Amino acid sequence: MTDAALLYKIAKAYYEDGLTQDQIGKRFGLSRIKVSRLLQQARQSRVVQITITPPPDSFGDLERELEATYGLDEVIVISTPGYAQSEVVPRLGAAGAAYLARILGDQQVLDLSWGTTLLALIDALAPQNLPDLRVVQMLGGLGRLESETYGADLTIRMAQTLGARMRLLPAPGIVSSKIVRDALLEDANIAETLALAARADLAVVGIGAPAPGSVVMQAGILSEQELAELKAMGAVGDIALRFFDENGRPIAHPINDRIIGLDLEQIKRIPRVVGVAGGEGKYEVIRGAVRGRLVNVLITDEITAARLLEEKEPARALQLQA
Amino acid sequence: MTDAALLYKIAKAYYEDGLTQDQIGKRFGLSRIKVSRLLQQARQSRVVQITITPPPDSFGDLERELEATYGLDEVIVISTPGYAQSEVVPRLGAAGAAYLARILGDQQVLDLSWGTTLLALIDALAPQNLPDLRVVQMLGGLGRLESETYGADLTIRMAQTLGARMRLLPAPGIVSSKIVRDALLEDANIAETLALAARADLAVVGIGAPAPGSVVMQAGILSEQELAELKAMGAVGDIALRFFDENGRPIAHPINDRIIGLDLEQIKRIPRVVGVAGGEGKYEVIRGAVRGRLVNVLITDEITAARLLEEKEPARALQLQA
DNA sequence: TTCAATATCGTTCATATGAACAAACAAGGA
DNA sequence: TCCTTGTTTGTTCATATGAACGATATTGAA
């Protein structure tokens, strides 16, 4: 038998009056540990109810369910007026910037890949002063070798905005052959940058879903044929040009040997990988990324988030194929 | 600006998932101390609501208000069918017994005074086995010297029920003169018992309101004239035959020199004095006892309790007279 | 700009807390 | 009756927590 009136008194004294369990014990003639146990009981028996009010216009529970379902550290869901990339991307950028502002401490190494979403993120970033932070380009440049490239540009802008140091990867993201790649990797500067990138505390990456006509194709990074091959091998998209299937498993395609940048295994070893992606056409690749634990933090839109919850189970049948 | 969505997530993680502040910090990229402060904020801003449900048919809030108003460690209020002593006393006894069962540890010294309420308490007491507990008679016996007396009887019964040792005070509670009292106090046995009683951890006392026809008068302990004198001096009642006024101040009457038992100063020094009293005619004396901090724990009926809250203020004007 | 005032932040430290263990105990069955 | 089993109880200990402090950044005013 438990004395409900006593539970009430003790709970009031603890939660409302802020007395310590020891003080309560002395006052009511109980051992400290007994007070502790009675409080446990009070919580279990719902004498003490702890209610947490969700803020309006937020997706707290959706986020929490996604975190639990996919084992993510954090999911941030944003609301969007529509599902088109043009509507989603700026908001993803803003949310990503807010997230970064929250977690960025000094004395960190931050890897950056590239993509339109990350560009939006940097646009939304408020200036800071983090002199001991290093922003590292984790993937070679895009476009032509001789020009200021896309990837380097993002890294430079982010480092400037954050008042941080930077470390560039002076190489193309993708080269013509394994031989060229291996030669470039001999370069001390490139090798050191990649080594540093592999030791990063934090990486901010886009999640790509290449399609004919998308940025990756327009820039001529990938040929139509390569894309077709990758898709035939089960690829749903990429992170930092590393393609993976719908369960996040790497695709073994010769293109991998021509990329200068971290591979998926190295990326997975980074303690916190923040994936920022959403909008039309991204669902499958995002699902692959979270299933494969390629990212720890996901920032996405509400429609994608809802779809991710609807079909939670990894597609076991298709794993055989990968 | 505070991120309400973040407060929500952190509060959920802490209160529902039971994560530690440190774990939450690591997961969400915050310092442990920041999580602590955000949680504080969440409580303050009512994002986290802690509700404590009062048990049905109890007087939790009434008790708490009385505790706060009079600085008591604990107040226990019982419901009664009526206000007459006959209806109230058995329930007070049961409540007192339950209270004692809760706080009684071994290795304690428990003082006992006497009265019908304490008799009811002992009747309601469940047998226990507390070999290192000592029950001490804190006030001499009543009735005639040669007979087994009331006070000793209570002490004996309580010690037996609790499986405890006992220490009796082999003397009348009130004698004919100071000379006789002083002579009895020379007795080593009596002196030792009183010394032990003064060092008690716990005392259980009734709170008396003598009136013509009440037990104290019937037993011839007090004469009509003495009672009249005491009342004229402002007495509202007594604890263990020590009379006090409506603010709990001792009444300086010659009768004090004829009593064998602890005085009010000694009683106040006992860490925990449990006063058990209620019903008709007891309001003023109980109010005096709590105003004067003569008891730390009060067990009483709901009507008395409600009256005690109505008129909280010590009667300052009358303190001059005492 | 410079300064002062204020707020924010992390570190240190004493304290509060619950988990794991162990002892004592009660209940129930053979 | 004794023994087993489960319950309650306190002790020890590692951990979690918040208060106090000092450092740092930020804001507003001159």
XYZ file of C-alpha atoms (C1' of nucleotides) in Angstrom:
704
model
C 0.000 0.000 0.000
C 1.255 3.413 -0.883
C 0.189 6.549 0.808
C -1.050 8.749 -2.002
C -1.189 11.775 0.261
C 2.456 11.319 1.086
C 3.367 11.009 -2.574
C 1.563 14.253 -3.172
C 3.348 16.074 -0.390
C 6.742 14.848 -1.385
C 6.171 15.613 -5.039
C 5.051 19.134 -4.181
C 8.014 19.705 -1.943
C 10.397 18.462 -4.580
C 9.005 19.870 -7.780
C 7.324 23.022 -6.551
C 9.269 24.048 -3.491
C 12.547 22.888 -4.921
C 13.673 21.126 -1.771
C 16.295 18.450 -2.137
C 15.424 14.847 -1.507
C 17.551 14.966 1.585
C 15.715 17.951 3.015
C 12.402 16.285 2.325
C 13.605 13.141 4.002
C 14.630 14.972 7.151
C 11.389 16.849 7.282
C 9.092 13.924 6.764
C 11.142 11.366 8.599
C 12.219 9.300 5.621
C 15.568 8.224 4.333
C 16.865 10.151 1.353
C 16.781 7.060 -0.822
C 13.196 6.417 0.134
C 12.226 9.866 -1.000
C 13.969 9.136 -4.269
C 11.958 5.965 -4.673
C 8.701 7.603 -3.729
C 9.333 10.256 -6.345
C 9.949 7.585 -8.940
C 6.684 6.031 -7.903
C 4.923 9.353 -8.114
C 6.108 9.773 -11.676
C 5.190 6.236 -12.632
C 1.769 6.429 -11.059
C 1.083 9.706 -12.806
C 0.747 11.641 -9.602
C 3.460 13.769 -11.132
C 2.752 14.591 -14.737
C 5.353 16.288 -16.862
C 3.844 17.906 -19.903
C 5.930 19.376 -22.683
C 4.169 21.798 -24.937
C 5.146 21.694 -28.582
C 5.775 25.112 -30.053
C 3.255 26.162 -32.675
C 4.168 25.661 -36.326
C 6.922 23.226 -35.682
C 7.491 19.609 -36.404
C 8.802 18.509 -33.062
C 7.211 15.113 -33.008
C 7.847 14.393 -36.635
C 11.477 15.212 -36.069
C 11.663 13.036 -33.003
C 10.107 10.099 -34.763
C 12.536 10.392 -37.609
C 15.433 10.605 -35.192
C 14.265 7.473 -33.464
C 13.426 5.584 -36.626
C 16.679 6.170 -38.411
C 18.949 6.597 -35.428
C 19.817 10.149 -36.304
C 21.195 12.606 -33.814
C 18.903 15.320 -34.987
C 16.364 16.002 -37.669
C 15.248 19.489 -38.516
C 12.130 19.816 -40.581
C 11.185 23.058 -42.237
C 7.896 24.098 -43.680
C 7.857 25.172 -47.287
C 5.339 26.887 -49.492
C 5.827 24.242 -52.155
C 7.840 21.233 -53.077
C 9.893 22.655 -55.927
C 13.629 22.960 -55.420
C 13.468 26.704 -55.880
C 11.071 27.026 -52.985
C 12.721 24.559 -50.689
C 16.393 25.297 -51.094
C 16.518 28.822 -49.598
C 14.703 27.653 -46.500
C 16.920 24.656 -46.136
C 19.840 27.018 -46.341
C 18.439 29.241 -43.629
C 17.722 26.287 -41.363
C 21.147 24.879 -41.971
C 22.725 28.209 -41.175
C 20.778 28.436 -37.922
C 21.825 24.939 -37.044
C 25.455 25.658 -37.754
C 25.324 28.818 -35.697
C 24.082 26.765 -32.816
C 26.644 24.015 -32.849
C 29.723 25.726 -34.143
C 32.286 26.082 -31.448
C 35.771 27.193 -31.874
C 38.588 24.724 -32.361
C 36.848 22.537 -34.832
C 37.446 21.249 -38.297
C 34.503 21.595 -40.634
C 34.323 19.822 -43.970
C 32.315 21.278 -46.749
C 31.124 19.631 -49.913
C 29.218 21.600 -52.510
C 25.848 22.054 -54.113
C 23.147 24.630 -54.530
C 21.734 23.887 -51.105
C 25.039 24.562 -49.426
C 25.313 27.745 -51.403
C 21.983 28.821 -49.960
C 23.236 27.851 -46.535
C 26.261 30.071 -46.812
C 24.132 32.916 -48.075
C 22.059 32.676 -44.932
C 25.006 32.457 -42.586
C 25.533 35.332 -40.189
C 29.108 36.559 -39.830
C 31.028 35.230 -36.878
C 34.513 35.257 -35.577
C 35.918 31.810 -35.056
C 39.657 32.078 -35.644
C 40.395 28.544 -34.507
C 37.885 26.951 -36.783
C 39.142 25.442 -40.014
C 36.888 25.067 -43.010
C 38.138 22.305 -45.235
C 37.151 21.588 -48.783
C 36.404 17.896 -48.737
C 35.970 17.434 -52.461
C 37.943 18.797 -55.375
C 36.717 21.676 -57.439
C 34.154 21.482 -60.140
C 34.153 23.008 -63.552
C 37.468 23.629 -65.225
C 40.768 23.310 -63.486
C 42.079 26.731 -64.379
C 39.065 28.704 -63.157
C 38.005 29.559 -59.673
C 35.912 26.557 -58.997
C 32.616 26.074 -57.359
C 33.752 23.956 -54.436
C 36.626 26.223 -53.529
C 34.373 29.218 -53.792
C 31.956 27.831 -51.238
C 34.759 27.021 -48.868
C 36.290 30.445 -49.229
C 33.018 32.237 -48.633
C 32.135 30.170 -45.646
C 35.524 30.638 -44.049
C 35.300 34.364 -44.569
C 31.808 34.614 -43.177
C 32.766 32.618 -40.133
C 36.029 34.440 -39.621
C 37.716 31.073 -39.823
C 40.785 29.661 -41.429
C 40.364 27.587 -44.553
C 42.018 24.700 -46.240
C 41.452 24.293 -49.936
C 41.792 21.212 -52.052
C 43.621 22.447 -55.148
C 42.450 19.764 -57.521
C 39.467 18.877 -59.627
C 36.769 16.834 -57.985
C 36.847 14.340 -60.777
C 39.658 13.606 -63.189
C 39.950 11.617 -66.345
C 41.573 8.494 -64.995
C 42.776 6.662 -61.936
C 46.333 7.371 -63.006
C 45.797 11.102 -62.924
C 44.043 10.827 -59.606
C 46.857 8.817 -58.069
C 49.365 11.304 -59.373
C 47.492 14.186 -57.809
C 47.253 12.351 -54.526
C 51.032 12.317 -54.437
C 50.958 16.049 -54.073
C 51.691 16.885 -50.452
C 49.243 19.713 -50.273
C 46.382 17.652 -51.632
C 47.224 14.688 -49.471
C 47.396 16.817 -46.354
C 44.116 18.494 -47.054
C 42.424 15.159 -47.551
C 43.995 13.840 -44.395
C 42.748 16.840 -42.489
C 39.305 16.481 -44.011
C 39.173 12.884 -42.877
C 39.783 14.006 -39.305
C 37.077 16.650 -39.310
C 34.679 17.039 -36.405
C 31.880 18.103 -38.607
C 30.902 17.911 -42.244
C 28.184 19.781 -44.037
C 27.071 18.015 -47.162
C 24.413 18.215 -49.764
C 22.686 15.082 -50.937
C 22.541 14.908 -54.689
C 20.118 13.276 -57.001
C 21.649 13.702 -60.435
C 19.305 13.680 -63.353
C 19.724 14.728 -66.929
C 19.758 18.504 -66.811
C 20.759 18.896 -63.170
C 23.738 20.956 -62.074
C 26.122 18.053 -62.042
C 25.296 17.184 -65.586
C 25.280 20.723 -66.870
C 28.770 21.295 -65.544
C 29.906 18.281 -67.462
C 31.170 16.554 -64.394
C 29.364 13.396 -65.207
C 28.575 12.088 -68.649
C 25.149 10.865 -69.573
C 26.577 7.444 -70.013
C 28.184 7.328 -66.599
C 24.977 8.441 -65.018
C 23.104 5.722 -66.807
C 25.628 3.139 -65.646
C 25.446 4.291 -62.078
C 21.671 4.159 -62.093
C 21.790 0.710 -63.622
C 23.940 -0.331 -60.698
C 21.325 0.900 -58.254
C 22.572 4.380 -57.514
C 19.969 6.765 -56.163
C 22.322 9.700 -55.730
C 25.501 10.889 -54.108
C 27.152 12.696 -51.276
C 30.290 14.493 -52.375
C 30.226 12.590 -55.666
C 30.206 9.254 -53.900
C 27.221 7.344 -55.194
C 25.169 4.952 -53.105
C 22.081 2.811 -53.447
C 18.706 3.094 -51.757
C 20.131 1.601 -48.581
C 23.117 3.858 -48.513
C 25.542 1.225 -49.715
C 28.389 2.469 -51.928
C 28.143 1.749 -55.622
C 31.282 0.086 -56.934
C 31.765 1.921 -60.172
C 35.080 2.851 -61.819
C 34.223 6.503 -61.359
C 35.189 6.148 -57.716
C 38.806 5.877 -58.690
C 38.688 9.187 -60.468
C 37.352 11.275 -57.609
C 39.495 13.431 -55.416
C 37.698 13.720 -52.128
C 36.670 11.681 -49.122
C 34.980 8.371 -49.761
C 31.860 7.216 -47.994
C 33.728 5.242 -45.367
C 35.753 8.276 -44.447
C 32.658 10.419 -44.348
C 30.914 7.962 -42.061
C 33.815 8.228 -39.667
C 33.294 11.951 -39.207
C 31.522 12.406 -35.866
C 28.846 14.682 -37.187
C 27.735 14.758 -40.784
C 25.009 17.236 -41.501
C 22.982 16.492 -44.597
C 20.969 19.342 -46.000
C 18.569 18.397 -48.738
C 14.934 18.390 -49.681
C 12.383 19.141 -52.296
C 11.224 17.320 -55.334
C 13.218 14.367 -56.543
C 15.283 14.013 -53.400
C 13.220 11.560 -51.424
C 14.889 8.345 -52.532
C 18.433 9.542 -52.156
C 17.762 11.080 -48.755
C 16.178 7.859 -47.635
C 19.247 6.004 -48.797
C 21.525 8.371 -46.937
C 19.696 7.995 -43.639
C 19.261 4.258 -43.994
C 22.951 3.899 -44.553
C 23.764 6.219 -41.655
C 25.733 8.397 -44.018
C 24.542 11.463 -42.130
C 23.881 12.026 -38.429
C 21.871 15.162 -38.831
C 19.265 15.725 -41.495
C 17.750 19.030 -42.437
C 14.886 18.602 -44.841
C 11.410 19.732 -45.801
C 8.165 18.553 -44.299
C 6.956 16.585 -47.297
C 10.127 14.592 -47.569
C 10.123 14.106 -43.808
C 6.598 12.770 -43.834
C 7.436 10.363 -46.644
C 10.478 9.149 -44.767
C 8.253 8.150 -41.914
C 5.647 6.444 -44.037
C 7.991 3.890 -45.445
C 10.482 3.244 -42.715
C 11.664 -0.250 -43.396
C 14.875 -0.760 -45.305
C 14.094 -2.524 -48.532
C 15.592 -5.856 -47.603
C 14.849 -7.520 -50.902
C 16.879 -4.966 -52.722
C 19.873 -5.222 -50.478
C 20.805 -8.446 -52.219
C 21.169 -6.594 -55.434
C 23.559 -4.029 -54.006
C 15.566 35.103 -29.126
C 15.120 31.593 -27.978
C 14.478 28.713 -30.236
C 11.238 27.233 -29.000
C 11.653 24.153 -31.149
C 14.991 23.495 -29.536
C 13.542 23.904 -26.065
C 10.919 21.373 -26.978
C 13.408 18.853 -28.269
C 15.668 19.177 -25.298
C 12.826 18.978 -22.838
C 11.509 15.856 -24.507
C 14.911 14.254 -24.546
C 15.465 15.047 -20.887
C 12.082 14.405 -19.341
C 10.680 11.741 -21.626
C 13.667 9.894 -22.951
C 15.595 10.238 -19.718
C 18.820 11.279 -21.357
C 21.303 13.161 -19.237
C 22.061 16.770 -19.931
C 25.481 15.727 -21.087
C 24.138 13.244 -23.600
C 21.729 15.834 -24.916
C 24.523 18.321 -25.220
C 26.667 15.951 -27.233
C 23.808 15.044 -29.476
C 22.621 18.535 -30.203
C 25.984 20.206 -30.169
C 25.550 22.205 -26.972
C 27.562 22.422 -23.818
C 26.189 20.547 -20.852
C 25.679 23.749 -18.920
C 23.779 25.263 -21.786
C 21.405 22.359 -21.797
C 20.924 22.905 -18.093
C 20.074 26.538 -18.695
C 17.760 25.790 -21.570
C 15.910 23.348 -19.377
C 15.539 25.990 -16.704
C 14.180 28.281 -19.346
C 11.799 25.623 -20.559
C 10.396 25.271 -17.070
C 10.132 28.992 -16.532
C 8.490 29.604 -19.871
C 6.000 26.840 -19.220
C 7.135 24.769 -22.134
C 7.652 22.144 -19.478
C 4.735 21.913 -17.104
C 4.950 19.771 -14.012
C 1.538 18.941 -12.676
C 1.020 17.191 -9.375
C -2.330 15.577 -8.912
C -3.789 15.733 -5.417
C -5.178 12.422 -4.249
C -8.939 12.367 -3.840
C -10.342 12.951 -0.357
C -7.221 14.426 1.038
C -6.210 17.783 2.300
C -2.895 18.159 0.603
C -3.063 21.847 -0.047
C -4.618 22.672 3.271
C -1.830 20.786 4.947
C 0.800 22.542 2.896
C -0.600 25.955 3.661
C -0.629 25.210 7.347
C 2.918 23.952 7.199
C 3.994 27.131 5.483
C 1.971 29.455 7.671
C 3.095 28.095 10.995
C 6.497 26.787 9.995
C 5.597 23.218 10.800
C 7.471 20.263 9.411
C 4.287 18.463 8.630
C 0.568 18.774 9.095
C -1.754 15.843 8.649
C -5.418 16.626 8.350
C -8.037 13.936 8.694
C -11.635 14.019 7.652
C -14.171 13.324 10.359
C -17.866 12.603 10.328
C -18.415 15.215 13.036
C -16.666 17.590 15.322
C -17.301 15.859 18.648
C -14.321 14.444 20.493
C -15.790 10.962 20.306
C -15.870 11.110 16.546
C -12.546 12.792 16.039
C -10.296 11.038 18.521
C -10.272 7.524 17.008
C -9.373 8.888 13.612
C -6.664 11.074 15.042
C -5.318 7.986 16.716
C -5.278 6.059 13.457
C -3.592 8.888 11.604
C -1.037 9.280 14.353
C -0.327 5.578 14.310
C 0.186 5.656 10.543
C 2.478 8.615 10.905
C 4.516 6.918 13.596
C 4.790 3.764 11.539
C 6.223 5.853 8.772
C 8.866 7.722 10.684
C 9.860 5.301 13.367
C 13.291 3.993 12.795
C 15.269 1.938 15.150
C 17.749 3.492 17.523
C 15.547 6.313 18.643
C 14.206 7.663 21.880
C 10.516 8.373 21.838
C 8.813 10.410 24.561
C 5.206 9.837 25.340
C 2.844 12.024 27.270
C -0.708 10.919 27.881
C -4.307 11.612 27.052
C -7.270 9.993 25.409
C -5.982 10.815 21.963
C -2.706 9.073 22.592
C -4.621 6.111 23.929
C -6.473 5.939 20.639
C -3.174 6.208 18.820
C -1.738 3.239 20.642
C -4.878 1.256 19.970
C -4.388 1.832 16.273
C -0.710 0.977 16.269
C 0.351 -2.128 14.365
C 2.843 -4.360 16.150
C 6.437 -3.919 15.193
C 9.803 -5.088 16.300
C 12.131 -2.239 17.158
C 14.433 -3.559 19.872
C 16.679 -0.518 19.890
C 13.864 1.956 20.294
C 13.238 3.302 23.752
C 9.823 4.566 24.739
C 10.136 7.027 27.585
C 7.411 8.293 29.859
C 7.913 12.033 29.793
C 5.410 12.904 32.496
C 4.665 11.273 35.807
C 1.666 9.060 36.322
C -1.860 10.162 36.923
C -4.377 8.980 39.381
C -3.129 7.589 42.659
C 0.459 6.819 43.434
C -0.077 3.272 44.529
C -2.029 2.115 41.481
C -0.854 1.317 38.014
C -1.174 4.722 36.529
C -2.452 6.024 33.283
C 0.753 7.478 31.945
C 2.800 4.445 32.718
C 0.139 2.273 31.206
C 0.337 4.061 27.872
C 4.087 3.825 27.838
C 4.019 0.143 28.622
C 1.484 -0.659 25.970
C 3.260 1.335 23.319
C 6.606 -0.233 24.090
C 5.068 -3.679 23.909
C 3.301 -3.015 20.651
C 6.454 -1.654 19.097
C 8.639 -4.405 20.474
C 10.698 -1.660 22.074
C 12.376 -1.071 25.379
C 10.736 1.279 27.793
C 11.694 3.720 30.451
C 9.077 4.560 33.047
C 8.876 7.565 35.294
C 7.944 6.118 38.682
C 6.367 9.224 40.113
C 3.090 11.090 40.042
C 2.706 13.674 37.349
C 1.724 16.287 39.873
C 2.491 16.380 43.575
C 1.296 18.453 46.453
C 4.218 20.833 46.752
C 7.519 21.975 45.334
C 9.269 20.352 48.273
C 7.885 16.944 47.449
C 8.732 17.441 43.791
C 12.307 18.416 44.561
C 12.664 15.428 46.841
C 11.449 13.073 44.135
C 13.809 14.620 41.616
C 16.658 13.555 43.886
C 15.785 9.989 43.110
C 18.341 8.685 40.618
C 15.846 6.671 38.661
C 13.492 9.601 38.210
C 16.275 12.001 37.388
C 17.733 9.657 34.822
C 14.429 9.062 33.149
C 13.818 12.777 32.887
C 17.309 13.322 31.545
C 16.744 10.659 28.931
C 13.375 12.134 28.052
C 14.994 15.508 27.513
C 17.323 13.966 24.975
C 14.599 12.249 22.993
C 14.543 12.331 19.215
C 10.813 12.313 19.080
C 7.901 13.097 21.343
C 4.269 12.257 20.849
C 2.019 14.531 22.829
C -1.601 15.332 23.219
C -2.701 18.914 23.422
C -5.064 19.461 26.313
C -7.856 21.920 26.811
C -8.965 21.378 30.390
C -12.482 22.325 31.207
C -14.696 21.513 34.132
C -15.664 17.893 33.593
C -12.776 16.916 31.328
C -10.503 13.997 32.052
C -7.899 16.061 33.823
C -10.464 17.423 36.201
C -12.269 14.162 36.757
C -9.082 12.469 37.770
C -8.556 15.139 40.350
C -5.269 16.140 38.907
C -6.182 19.760 38.802
C -8.535 21.546 41.159
C -11.294 23.804 39.947
C -9.552 26.688 41.589
C -6.218 26.035 39.922
C -7.900 25.770 36.580
C -9.624 29.075 37.152
C -6.336 30.694 38.130
C -4.582 29.345 35.068
C -7.316 30.566 32.790
C -7.194 33.953 34.449
C -3.510 34.081 33.616
C -4.254 33.484 29.990
C -3.863 29.723 29.759
C -5.600 28.087 26.828
C -4.431 24.568 27.574
C -1.424 22.360 28.107
C 1.026 19.906 26.693
C 2.155 17.370 29.261
C 0.591 19.475 32.023
C 2.609 22.527 31.016
C 0.151 25.326 30.430
C 0.595 28.029 27.829
C -1.263 31.010 26.451
C -2.778 31.585 23.053
C 0.651 32.317 21.600
C 2.230 29.276 23.101
C 4.022 31.194 25.869
C 4.395 29.361 29.175
C 2.119 30.437 32.000
C 4.076 31.214 35.142
C 1.892 29.587 37.755
C 3.041 27.856 40.950
C 1.687 24.581 39.642
C 4.754 24.339 37.424
C 6.867 23.620 40.468
C 4.762 20.647 41.391
C 4.965 18.803 38.084
C 7.300 15.940 37.411
C 7.958 15.918 33.713
C 9.620 17.899 30.990
C 8.914 21.609 30.863
C 8.045 23.489 27.677
C 11.594 24.608 27.046
C 12.794 21.038 27.183
C 9.991 19.894 24.942
C 10.800 22.549 22.380
C 14.340 21.263 22.240
C 13.210 17.824 21.126
C 13.852 17.630 17.373
C 10.434 16.354 16.492
C 7.370 16.908 18.620
C 4.226 15.400 17.219
C 1.028 16.973 18.512
C -2.102 14.940 18.023
C -5.310 16.789 18.821
C -8.555 17.924 17.323
C -12.277 18.181 17.728
C -14.488 20.509 19.599
C -12.924 22.870 22.108
C -9.373 22.307 20.950
C -8.991 25.085 18.434
C -7.529 27.761 20.706
C -5.025 25.553 22.407
C -3.858 23.984 19.180
C -3.443 27.434 17.722
C -1.361 28.406 20.722
C 0.780 25.317 20.397
C 1.572 25.917 16.748
C 2.084 29.642 17.188
C 4.565 28.953 19.925
C 6.294 26.257 17.863
C 5.684 23.806 20.663
C 5.115 21.082 18.096
C 6.742 20.430 14.736
C 4.134 18.061 13.456
C 0.424 18.517 13.885
C -2.197 15.884 13.308
C -5.663 17.337 13.491
C -9.142 17.358 11.984
C -10.283 19.304 8.975
C -12.466 21.778 10.805
C -9.720 22.778 13.184
C -7.287 22.923 10.302
C -9.518 25.222 8.329
C -9.960 27.515 11.316
C -6.224 27.622 11.844
C -5.815 28.972 8.357
C -8.572 31.539 8.640
C -6.992 33.407 11.474
C -3.305 33.061 10.902
C -1.832 36.070 12.590
C -0.499 35.737 16.102
C -2.532 37.953 18.377
C 0.121 40.581 18.865
C -1.942 42.714 21.215
C -2.287 39.860 23.618
C 1.402 39.012 23.705
C 1.917 42.002 26.000
C -0.326 40.470 28.551
C 1.552 37.180 28.658
C 35.181 55.688 -32.288
C 35.504 54.543 -26.901
C 33.639 53.340 -22.717
C 30.584 51.352 -19.461
C 26.910 48.317 -18.608
C 24.917 43.986 -19.556
C 24.477 39.646 -20.934
C 26.414 35.254 -22.258
C 29.330 31.636 -21.714
C 32.249 27.912 -19.842
C 34.999 26.250 -15.742
C 35.284 24.723 -11.133
C 33.394 22.759 -7.358
C 30.236 21.139 -3.829
C 26.167 18.814 -3.735
C 22.295 15.910 -5.303
C 21.019 11.837 -7.406
C 20.120 7.082 -8.880
C 22.165 2.440 -9.909
C 24.182 -1.579 -8.071
C 24.913 -4.182 -4.342
C 23.940 -6.397 0.009
C 21.486 -7.215 4.151
C 17.369 -7.904 6.501
C 12.879 -9.223 6.286
C 8.317 -11.182 5.108
C 5.581 -14.530 2.785
C 4.619 -18.865 1.253
C 5.316 -23.746 0.357
C 7.042 -28.316 1.534
C 9.227 -26.533 11.280
C 12.682 -24.978 7.796
C 13.847 -23.384 3.441
C 13.054 -20.762 -0.719
C 11.566 -16.734 -2.988
C 10.544 -12.193 -3.456
C 10.325 -7.572 -1.271
C 11.902 -3.904 1.132
C 15.637 -1.336 3.089
C 19.955 1.100 3.591
C 25.021 1.625 1.919
C 28.410 2.656 -1.374
C 29.805 4.758 -5.274
C 30.007 6.859 -9.795
C 27.636 10.195 -12.068
C 24.618 14.215 -12.861
C 23.536 18.664 -11.590
C 23.335 23.618 -10.527
C 25.560 27.624 -8.063
C 29.348 30.768 -8.013
C 32.836 32.705 -10.280
C 35.505 34.815 -13.839
C 36.276 35.534 -18.619
C 34.414 37.023 -22.825
C 31.481 39.039 -25.956
C 27.728 42.366 -26.915
C 25.038 46.276 -26.622
C 23.999 50.987 -26.090
C 25.421 55.628 -25.110
C 28.508 59.417 -25.356
